[in-house]
PDB file of C-alpha atoms in Angstrom:
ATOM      1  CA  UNK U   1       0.000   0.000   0.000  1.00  0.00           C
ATOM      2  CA  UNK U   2       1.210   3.213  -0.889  1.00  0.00           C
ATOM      3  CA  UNK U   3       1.920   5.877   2.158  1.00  0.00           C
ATOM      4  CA  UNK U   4       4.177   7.728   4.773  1.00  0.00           C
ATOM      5  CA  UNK U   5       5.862   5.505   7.503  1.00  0.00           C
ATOM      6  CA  UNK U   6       7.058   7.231  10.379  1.00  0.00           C
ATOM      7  CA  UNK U   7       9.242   5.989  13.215  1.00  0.00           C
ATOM      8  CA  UNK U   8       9.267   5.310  16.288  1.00  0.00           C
ATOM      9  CA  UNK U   9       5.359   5.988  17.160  1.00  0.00           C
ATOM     10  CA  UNK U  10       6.727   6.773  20.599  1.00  0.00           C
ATOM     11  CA  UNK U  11      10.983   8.575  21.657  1.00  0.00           C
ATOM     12  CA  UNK U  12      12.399  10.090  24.840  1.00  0.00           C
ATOM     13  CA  UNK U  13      15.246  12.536  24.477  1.00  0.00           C
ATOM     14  CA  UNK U  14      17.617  12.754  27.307  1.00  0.00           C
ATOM     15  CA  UNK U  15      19.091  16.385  28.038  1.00  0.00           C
ATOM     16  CA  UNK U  16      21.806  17.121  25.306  1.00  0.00           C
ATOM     17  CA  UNK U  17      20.622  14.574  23.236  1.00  0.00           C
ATOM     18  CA  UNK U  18      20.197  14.562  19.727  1.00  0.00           C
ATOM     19  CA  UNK U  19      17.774  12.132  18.399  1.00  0.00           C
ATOM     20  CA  UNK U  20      16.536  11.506  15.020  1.00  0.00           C
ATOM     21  CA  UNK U  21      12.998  11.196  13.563  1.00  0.00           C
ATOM     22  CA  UNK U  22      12.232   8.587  10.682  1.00  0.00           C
ATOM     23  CA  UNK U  23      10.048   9.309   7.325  1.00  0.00           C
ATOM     24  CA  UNK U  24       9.863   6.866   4.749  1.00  0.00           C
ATOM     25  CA  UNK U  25       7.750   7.936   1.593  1.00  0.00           C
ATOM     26  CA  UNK U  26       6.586   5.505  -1.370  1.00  0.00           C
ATOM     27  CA  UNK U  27       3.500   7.622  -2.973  1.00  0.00           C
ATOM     28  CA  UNK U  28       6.698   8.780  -4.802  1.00  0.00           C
ATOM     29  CA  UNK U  29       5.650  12.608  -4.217  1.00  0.00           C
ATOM     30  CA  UNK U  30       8.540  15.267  -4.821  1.00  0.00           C
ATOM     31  CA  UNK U  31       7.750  17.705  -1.876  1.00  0.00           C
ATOM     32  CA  UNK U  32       8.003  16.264   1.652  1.00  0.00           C
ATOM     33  CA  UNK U  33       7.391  18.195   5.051  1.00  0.00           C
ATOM     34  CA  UNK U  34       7.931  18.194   8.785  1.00  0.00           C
ATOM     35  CA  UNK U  35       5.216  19.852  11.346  1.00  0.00           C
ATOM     36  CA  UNK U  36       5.364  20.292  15.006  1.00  0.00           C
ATOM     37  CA  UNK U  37       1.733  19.918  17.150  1.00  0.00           C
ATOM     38  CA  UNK U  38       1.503  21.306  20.643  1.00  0.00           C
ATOM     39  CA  UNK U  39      -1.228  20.163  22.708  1.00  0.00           C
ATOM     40  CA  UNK U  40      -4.308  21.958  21.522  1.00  0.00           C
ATOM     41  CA  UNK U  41      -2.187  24.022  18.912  1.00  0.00           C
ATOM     42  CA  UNK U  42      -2.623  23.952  14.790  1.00  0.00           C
ATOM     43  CA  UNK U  43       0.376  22.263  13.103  1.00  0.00           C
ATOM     44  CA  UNK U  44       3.810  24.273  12.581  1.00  0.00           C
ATOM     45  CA  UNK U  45       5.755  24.383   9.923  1.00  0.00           C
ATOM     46  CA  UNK U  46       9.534  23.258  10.722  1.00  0.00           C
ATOM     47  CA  UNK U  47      11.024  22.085   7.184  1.00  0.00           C
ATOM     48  CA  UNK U  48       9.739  21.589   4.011  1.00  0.00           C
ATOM     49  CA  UNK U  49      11.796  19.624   0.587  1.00  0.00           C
ATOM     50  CA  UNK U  50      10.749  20.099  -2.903  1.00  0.00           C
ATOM     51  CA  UNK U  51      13.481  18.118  -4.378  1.00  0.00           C
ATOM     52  CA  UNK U  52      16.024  15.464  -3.266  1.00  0.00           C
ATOM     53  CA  UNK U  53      19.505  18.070  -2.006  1.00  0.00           C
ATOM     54  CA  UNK U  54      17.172  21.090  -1.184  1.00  0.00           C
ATOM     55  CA  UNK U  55      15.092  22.005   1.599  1.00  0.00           C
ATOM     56  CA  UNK U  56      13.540  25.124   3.373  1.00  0.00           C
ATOM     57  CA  UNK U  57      13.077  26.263   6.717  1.00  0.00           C
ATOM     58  CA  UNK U  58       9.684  26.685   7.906  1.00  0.00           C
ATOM     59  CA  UNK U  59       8.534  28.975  11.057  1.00  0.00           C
ATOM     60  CA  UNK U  60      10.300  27.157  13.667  1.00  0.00           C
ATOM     61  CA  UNK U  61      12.993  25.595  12.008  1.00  0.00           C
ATOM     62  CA  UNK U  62      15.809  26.764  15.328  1.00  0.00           C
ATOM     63  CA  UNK U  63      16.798  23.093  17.140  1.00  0.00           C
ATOM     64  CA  UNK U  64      15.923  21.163  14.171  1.00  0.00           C
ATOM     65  CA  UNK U  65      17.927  20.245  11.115  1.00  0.00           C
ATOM     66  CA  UNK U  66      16.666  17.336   8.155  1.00  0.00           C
ATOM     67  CA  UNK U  67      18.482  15.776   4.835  1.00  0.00           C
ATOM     68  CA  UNK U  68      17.268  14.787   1.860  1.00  0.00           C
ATOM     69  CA  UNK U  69      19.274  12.500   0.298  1.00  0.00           C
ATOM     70  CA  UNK U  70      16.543  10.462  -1.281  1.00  0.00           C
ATOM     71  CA  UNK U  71      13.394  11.385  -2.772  1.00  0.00           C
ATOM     72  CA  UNK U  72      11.739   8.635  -0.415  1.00  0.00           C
ATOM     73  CA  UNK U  73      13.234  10.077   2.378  1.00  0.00           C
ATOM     74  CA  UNK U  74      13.196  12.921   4.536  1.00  0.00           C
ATOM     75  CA  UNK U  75      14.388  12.349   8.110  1.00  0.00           C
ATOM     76  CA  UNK U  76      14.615  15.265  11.014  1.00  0.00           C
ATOM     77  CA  UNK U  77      17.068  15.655  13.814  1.00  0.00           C
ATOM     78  CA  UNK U  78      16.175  17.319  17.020  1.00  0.00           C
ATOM     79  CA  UNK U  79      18.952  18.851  18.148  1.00  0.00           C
ATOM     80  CA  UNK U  80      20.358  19.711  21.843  1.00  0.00           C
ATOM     81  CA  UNK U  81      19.559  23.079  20.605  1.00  0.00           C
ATOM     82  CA  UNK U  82      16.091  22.498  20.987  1.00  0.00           C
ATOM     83  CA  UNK U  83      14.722  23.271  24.721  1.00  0.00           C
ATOM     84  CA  UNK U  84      11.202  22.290  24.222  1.00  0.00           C
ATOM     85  CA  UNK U  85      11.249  19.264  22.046  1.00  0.00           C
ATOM     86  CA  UNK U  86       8.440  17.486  23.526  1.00  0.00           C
ATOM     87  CA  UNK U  87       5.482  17.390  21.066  1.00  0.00           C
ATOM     88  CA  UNK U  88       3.721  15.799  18.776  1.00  0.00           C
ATOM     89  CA  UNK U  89       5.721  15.482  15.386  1.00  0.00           C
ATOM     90  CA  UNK U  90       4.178  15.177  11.883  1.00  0.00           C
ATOM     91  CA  UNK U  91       5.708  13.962   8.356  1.00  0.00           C
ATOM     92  CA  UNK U  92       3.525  14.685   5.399  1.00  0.00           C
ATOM     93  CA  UNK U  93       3.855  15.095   1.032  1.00  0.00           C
ATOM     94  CA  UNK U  94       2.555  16.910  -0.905  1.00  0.00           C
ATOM     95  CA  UNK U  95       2.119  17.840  -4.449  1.00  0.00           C
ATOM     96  CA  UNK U  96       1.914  20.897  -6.001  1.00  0.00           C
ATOM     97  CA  UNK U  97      -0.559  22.865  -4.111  1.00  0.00           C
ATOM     98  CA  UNK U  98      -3.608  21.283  -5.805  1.00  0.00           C
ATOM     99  CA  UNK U  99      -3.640  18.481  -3.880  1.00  0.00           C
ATOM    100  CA  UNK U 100      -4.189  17.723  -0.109  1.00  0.00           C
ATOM    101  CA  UNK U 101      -1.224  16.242   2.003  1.00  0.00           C
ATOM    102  CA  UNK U 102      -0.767  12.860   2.815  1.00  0.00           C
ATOM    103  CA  UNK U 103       0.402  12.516   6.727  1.00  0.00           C
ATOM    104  CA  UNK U 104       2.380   9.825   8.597  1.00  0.00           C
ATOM    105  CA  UNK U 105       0.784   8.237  11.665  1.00  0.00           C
ATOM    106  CA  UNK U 106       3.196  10.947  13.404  1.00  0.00           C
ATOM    107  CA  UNK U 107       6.020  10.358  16.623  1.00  0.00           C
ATOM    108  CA  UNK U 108       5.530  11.562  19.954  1.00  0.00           C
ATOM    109  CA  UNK U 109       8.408  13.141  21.333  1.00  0.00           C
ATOM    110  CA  UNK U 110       9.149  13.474  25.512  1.00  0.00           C
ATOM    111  CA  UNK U 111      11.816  14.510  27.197  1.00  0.00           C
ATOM    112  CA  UNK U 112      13.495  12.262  30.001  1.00  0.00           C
TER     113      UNK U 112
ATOM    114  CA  UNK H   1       2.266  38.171   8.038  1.00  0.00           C
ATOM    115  CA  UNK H   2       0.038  35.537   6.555  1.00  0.00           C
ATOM    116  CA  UNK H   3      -2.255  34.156   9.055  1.00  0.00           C
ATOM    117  CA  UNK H   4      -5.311  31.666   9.286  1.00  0.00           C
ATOM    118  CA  UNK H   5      -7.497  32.387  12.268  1.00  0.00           C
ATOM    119  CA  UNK H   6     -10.373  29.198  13.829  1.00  0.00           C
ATOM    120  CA  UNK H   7     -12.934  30.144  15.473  1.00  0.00           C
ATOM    121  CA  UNK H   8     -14.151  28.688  18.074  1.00  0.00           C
ATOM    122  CA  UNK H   9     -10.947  26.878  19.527  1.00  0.00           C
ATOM    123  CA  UNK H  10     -13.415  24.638  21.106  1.00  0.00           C
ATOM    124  CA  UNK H  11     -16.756  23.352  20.964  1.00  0.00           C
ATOM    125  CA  UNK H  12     -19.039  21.049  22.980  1.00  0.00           C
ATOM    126  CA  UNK H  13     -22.581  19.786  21.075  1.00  0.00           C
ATOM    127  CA  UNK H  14     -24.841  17.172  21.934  1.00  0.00           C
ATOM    128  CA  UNK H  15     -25.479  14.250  19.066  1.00  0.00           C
ATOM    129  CA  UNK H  16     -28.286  15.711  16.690  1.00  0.00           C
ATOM    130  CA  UNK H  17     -27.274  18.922  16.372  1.00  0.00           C
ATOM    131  CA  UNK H  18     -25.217  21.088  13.788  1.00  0.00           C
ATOM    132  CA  UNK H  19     -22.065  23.052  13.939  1.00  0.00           C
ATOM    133  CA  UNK H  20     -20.495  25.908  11.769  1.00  0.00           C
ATOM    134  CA  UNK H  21     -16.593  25.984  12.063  1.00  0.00           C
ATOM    135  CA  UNK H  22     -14.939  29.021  11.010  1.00  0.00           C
ATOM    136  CA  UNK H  23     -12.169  29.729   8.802  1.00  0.00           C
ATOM    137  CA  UNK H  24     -10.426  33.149   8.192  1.00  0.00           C
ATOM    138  CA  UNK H  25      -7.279  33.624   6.546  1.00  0.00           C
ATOM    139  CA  UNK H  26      -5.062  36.477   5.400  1.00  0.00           C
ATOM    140  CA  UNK H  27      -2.082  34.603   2.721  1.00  0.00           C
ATOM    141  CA  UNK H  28      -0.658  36.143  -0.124  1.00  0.00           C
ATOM    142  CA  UNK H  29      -0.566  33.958  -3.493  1.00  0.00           C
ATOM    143  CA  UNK H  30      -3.414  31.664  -2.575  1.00  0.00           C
ATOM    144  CA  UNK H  31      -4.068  28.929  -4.590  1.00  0.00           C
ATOM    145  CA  UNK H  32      -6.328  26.685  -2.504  1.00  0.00           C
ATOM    146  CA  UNK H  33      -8.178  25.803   0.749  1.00  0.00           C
ATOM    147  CA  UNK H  34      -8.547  22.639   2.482  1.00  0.00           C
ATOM    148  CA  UNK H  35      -9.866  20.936   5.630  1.00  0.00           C
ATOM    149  CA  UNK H  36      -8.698  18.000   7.800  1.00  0.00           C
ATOM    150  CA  UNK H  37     -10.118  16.048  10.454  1.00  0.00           C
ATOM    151  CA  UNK H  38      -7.748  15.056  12.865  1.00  0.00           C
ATOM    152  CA  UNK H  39      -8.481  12.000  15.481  1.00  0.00           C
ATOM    153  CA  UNK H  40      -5.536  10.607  17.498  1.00  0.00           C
ATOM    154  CA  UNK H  41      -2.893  10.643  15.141  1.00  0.00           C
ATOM    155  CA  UNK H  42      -2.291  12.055  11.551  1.00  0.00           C
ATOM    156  CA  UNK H  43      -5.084  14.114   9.654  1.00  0.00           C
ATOM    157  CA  UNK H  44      -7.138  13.212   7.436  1.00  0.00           C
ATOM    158  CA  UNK H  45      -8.714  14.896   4.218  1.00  0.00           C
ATOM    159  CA  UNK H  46     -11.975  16.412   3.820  1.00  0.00           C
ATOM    160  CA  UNK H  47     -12.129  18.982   1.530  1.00  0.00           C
ATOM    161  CA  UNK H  48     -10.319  21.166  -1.218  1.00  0.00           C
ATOM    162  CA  UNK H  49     -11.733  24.657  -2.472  1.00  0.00           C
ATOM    163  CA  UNK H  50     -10.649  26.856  -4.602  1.00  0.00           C
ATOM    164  CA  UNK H  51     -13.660  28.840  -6.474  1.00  0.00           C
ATOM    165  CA  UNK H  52     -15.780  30.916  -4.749  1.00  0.00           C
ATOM    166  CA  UNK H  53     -19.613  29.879  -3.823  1.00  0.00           C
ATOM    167  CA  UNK H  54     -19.427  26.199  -4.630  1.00  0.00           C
ATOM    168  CA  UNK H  55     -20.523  24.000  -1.890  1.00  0.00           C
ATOM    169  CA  UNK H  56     -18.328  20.766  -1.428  1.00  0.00           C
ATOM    170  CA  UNK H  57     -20.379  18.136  -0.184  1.00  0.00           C
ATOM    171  CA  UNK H  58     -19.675  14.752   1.723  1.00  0.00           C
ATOM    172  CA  UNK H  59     -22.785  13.151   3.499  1.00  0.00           C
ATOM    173  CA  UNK H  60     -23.749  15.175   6.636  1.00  0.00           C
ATOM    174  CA  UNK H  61     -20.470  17.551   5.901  1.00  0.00           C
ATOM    175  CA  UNK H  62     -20.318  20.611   4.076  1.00  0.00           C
ATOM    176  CA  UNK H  63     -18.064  23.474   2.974  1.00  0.00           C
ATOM    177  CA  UNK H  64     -18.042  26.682   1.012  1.00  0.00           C
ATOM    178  CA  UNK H  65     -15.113  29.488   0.181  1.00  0.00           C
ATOM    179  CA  UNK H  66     -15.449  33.195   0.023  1.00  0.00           C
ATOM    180  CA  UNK H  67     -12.374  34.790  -1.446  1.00  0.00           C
ATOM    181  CA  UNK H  68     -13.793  38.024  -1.406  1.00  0.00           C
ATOM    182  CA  UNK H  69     -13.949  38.172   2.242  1.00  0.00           C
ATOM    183  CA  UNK H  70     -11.232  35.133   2.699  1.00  0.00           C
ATOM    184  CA  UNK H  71     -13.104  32.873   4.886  1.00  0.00           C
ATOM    185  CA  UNK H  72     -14.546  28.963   5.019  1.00  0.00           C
ATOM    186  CA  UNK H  73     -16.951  27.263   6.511  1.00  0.00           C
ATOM    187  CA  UNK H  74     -17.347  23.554   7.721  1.00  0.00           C
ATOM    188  CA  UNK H  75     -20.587  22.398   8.331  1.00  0.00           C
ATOM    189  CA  UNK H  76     -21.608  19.271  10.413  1.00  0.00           C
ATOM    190  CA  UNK H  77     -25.643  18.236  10.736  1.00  0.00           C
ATOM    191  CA  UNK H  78     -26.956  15.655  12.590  1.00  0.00           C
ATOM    192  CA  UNK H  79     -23.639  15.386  14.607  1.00  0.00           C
ATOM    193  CA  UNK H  80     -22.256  12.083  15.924  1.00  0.00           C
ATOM    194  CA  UNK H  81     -19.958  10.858  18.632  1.00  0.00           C
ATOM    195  CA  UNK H  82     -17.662  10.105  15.631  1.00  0.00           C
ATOM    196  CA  UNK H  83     -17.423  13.770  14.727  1.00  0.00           C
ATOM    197  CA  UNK H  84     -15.650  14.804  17.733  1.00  0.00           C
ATOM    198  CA  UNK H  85     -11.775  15.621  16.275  1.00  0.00           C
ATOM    199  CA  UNK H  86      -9.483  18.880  15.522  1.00  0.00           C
ATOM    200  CA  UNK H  87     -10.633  20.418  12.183  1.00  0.00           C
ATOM    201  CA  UNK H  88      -7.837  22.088  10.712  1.00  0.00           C
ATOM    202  CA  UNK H  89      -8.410  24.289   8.307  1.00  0.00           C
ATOM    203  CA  UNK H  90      -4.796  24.709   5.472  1.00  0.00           C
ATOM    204  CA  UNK H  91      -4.790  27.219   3.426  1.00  0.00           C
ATOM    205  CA  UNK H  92      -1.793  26.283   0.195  1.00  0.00           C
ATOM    206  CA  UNK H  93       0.629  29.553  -0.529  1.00  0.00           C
ATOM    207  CA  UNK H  94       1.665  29.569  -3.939  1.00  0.00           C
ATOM    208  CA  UNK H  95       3.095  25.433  -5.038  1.00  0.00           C
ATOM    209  CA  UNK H  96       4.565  23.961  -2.037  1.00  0.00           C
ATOM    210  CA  UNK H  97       3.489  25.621   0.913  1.00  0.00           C
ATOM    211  CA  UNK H  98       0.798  25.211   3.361  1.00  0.00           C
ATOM    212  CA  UNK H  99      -0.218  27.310   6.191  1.00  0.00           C
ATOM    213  CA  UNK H 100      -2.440  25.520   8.974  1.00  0.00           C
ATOM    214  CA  UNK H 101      -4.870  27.396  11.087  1.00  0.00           C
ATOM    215  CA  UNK H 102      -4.884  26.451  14.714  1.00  0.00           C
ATOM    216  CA  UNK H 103      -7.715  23.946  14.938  1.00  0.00           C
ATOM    217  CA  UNK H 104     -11.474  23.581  16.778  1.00  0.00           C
ATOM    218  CA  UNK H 105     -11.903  21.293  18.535  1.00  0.00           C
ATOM    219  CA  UNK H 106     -15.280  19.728  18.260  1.00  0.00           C
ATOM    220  CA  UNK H 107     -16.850  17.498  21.088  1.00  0.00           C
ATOM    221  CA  UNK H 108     -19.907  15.698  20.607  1.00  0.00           C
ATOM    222  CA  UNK H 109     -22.003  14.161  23.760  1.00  0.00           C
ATOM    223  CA  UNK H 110     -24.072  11.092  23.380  1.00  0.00           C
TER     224      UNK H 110
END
């Protein structure tokens, strides 16, 4: 079936830990996101990719950093920098604005 | 600044009756509007609009654009248990990117 895989459903981040966030794509769709949800809060941009070797920063991008080596993958690192990781942490595509976005089951994040 | 403003943040309903969610955004190159229901985990898709005055239509939901005054509405009759989510309301800047309101979220009482 195609869709978005993310891993794990469930981290904890010690302090000055960096820990990594999986997304695995196969709907083979170029652009490829990452969103932050806060309890009771809208979703937040943190990086978007339109193509495999480029990617944008979104409105929070500050403690976060992402690759995209492959077009089927678009992982994100939470950095040490980050002093409020603990959230709710979405992976979506998307195509090219016409079309809705396709979301990941998502990974909970908690600090330690 | 572009911006996309829910209203209510919250709502509480008993089964049988209907709700309006609100939608208001201020974006620059707007292409499209869209609405998501969001249970536990990731959201899913209800609607895309991107002409003004045409209802969109999905059993007891509803939704409508005005680009003149840049606003949506969701409508829900007969409301169920099932109905009670986040509706997020994304409004798509130019290609590639999207710009999520903050969410209502809807609780419906048996």
């Amino acid at each position: 079936d195609g869709g978005i895989t993310q891993s794990p459903k469930y981290l904890f981040r010690k302090e000055g830990q960096n820990v990594t966030l999986s997304c695995e794509q196969n709907l083979n769709h170029d652009a490829m996101y990452w969103y932050r949800q806060d309890p009771g809060q809208g979703l937040r941009l943190i990086y978007y990719s339109q193509i495999v070797n480029d990617f944008q920063k979104g409105d929070i991008a500050e403690g976060y950093s992402v690759s995209r080596e492959k077009k089927e993958s678009f992982p994100l690192t939470v950095t040490s920098a980050q002093k409020n990781p603990t959230a709710f942490y979405l992976c979506a595509t998307g195509g090219t604005g016409n079309q809705p976005q396709h979301f990941g089951d998502g990974t909970r994040l908690s600090i330690l | 600044e572009d911006k996309v403003v829910q209203s209510p943040l919250s709502l509480v309903v008993h089964e049988g009756d209907t709700v309006t969610l609100n939608c208001s955004y201020e974006v620059t190159n707007f292409r499209s509007l869209l609405w998501y229901k969001q249970e536990k985990k990731a959201p899913t898709f209800l609607f895309m609009l991107t002409s003004s005055g045409i209802e969109k239509k999905s059993g007891r939901l509803s939704s409508i654009l005005d680009k003149k005054e840049l606003f949506s509405i969701l409508n829900i009759t007969a409301t169920q248990t099932g109905d009670s989510a986040v509706y997020l309301c994304d409004v798509v800047k130019g290609t590639y990117k999207y710009i999520f309101g903050t969410g209502t979220r809807l609780k419906v009482l048996a």
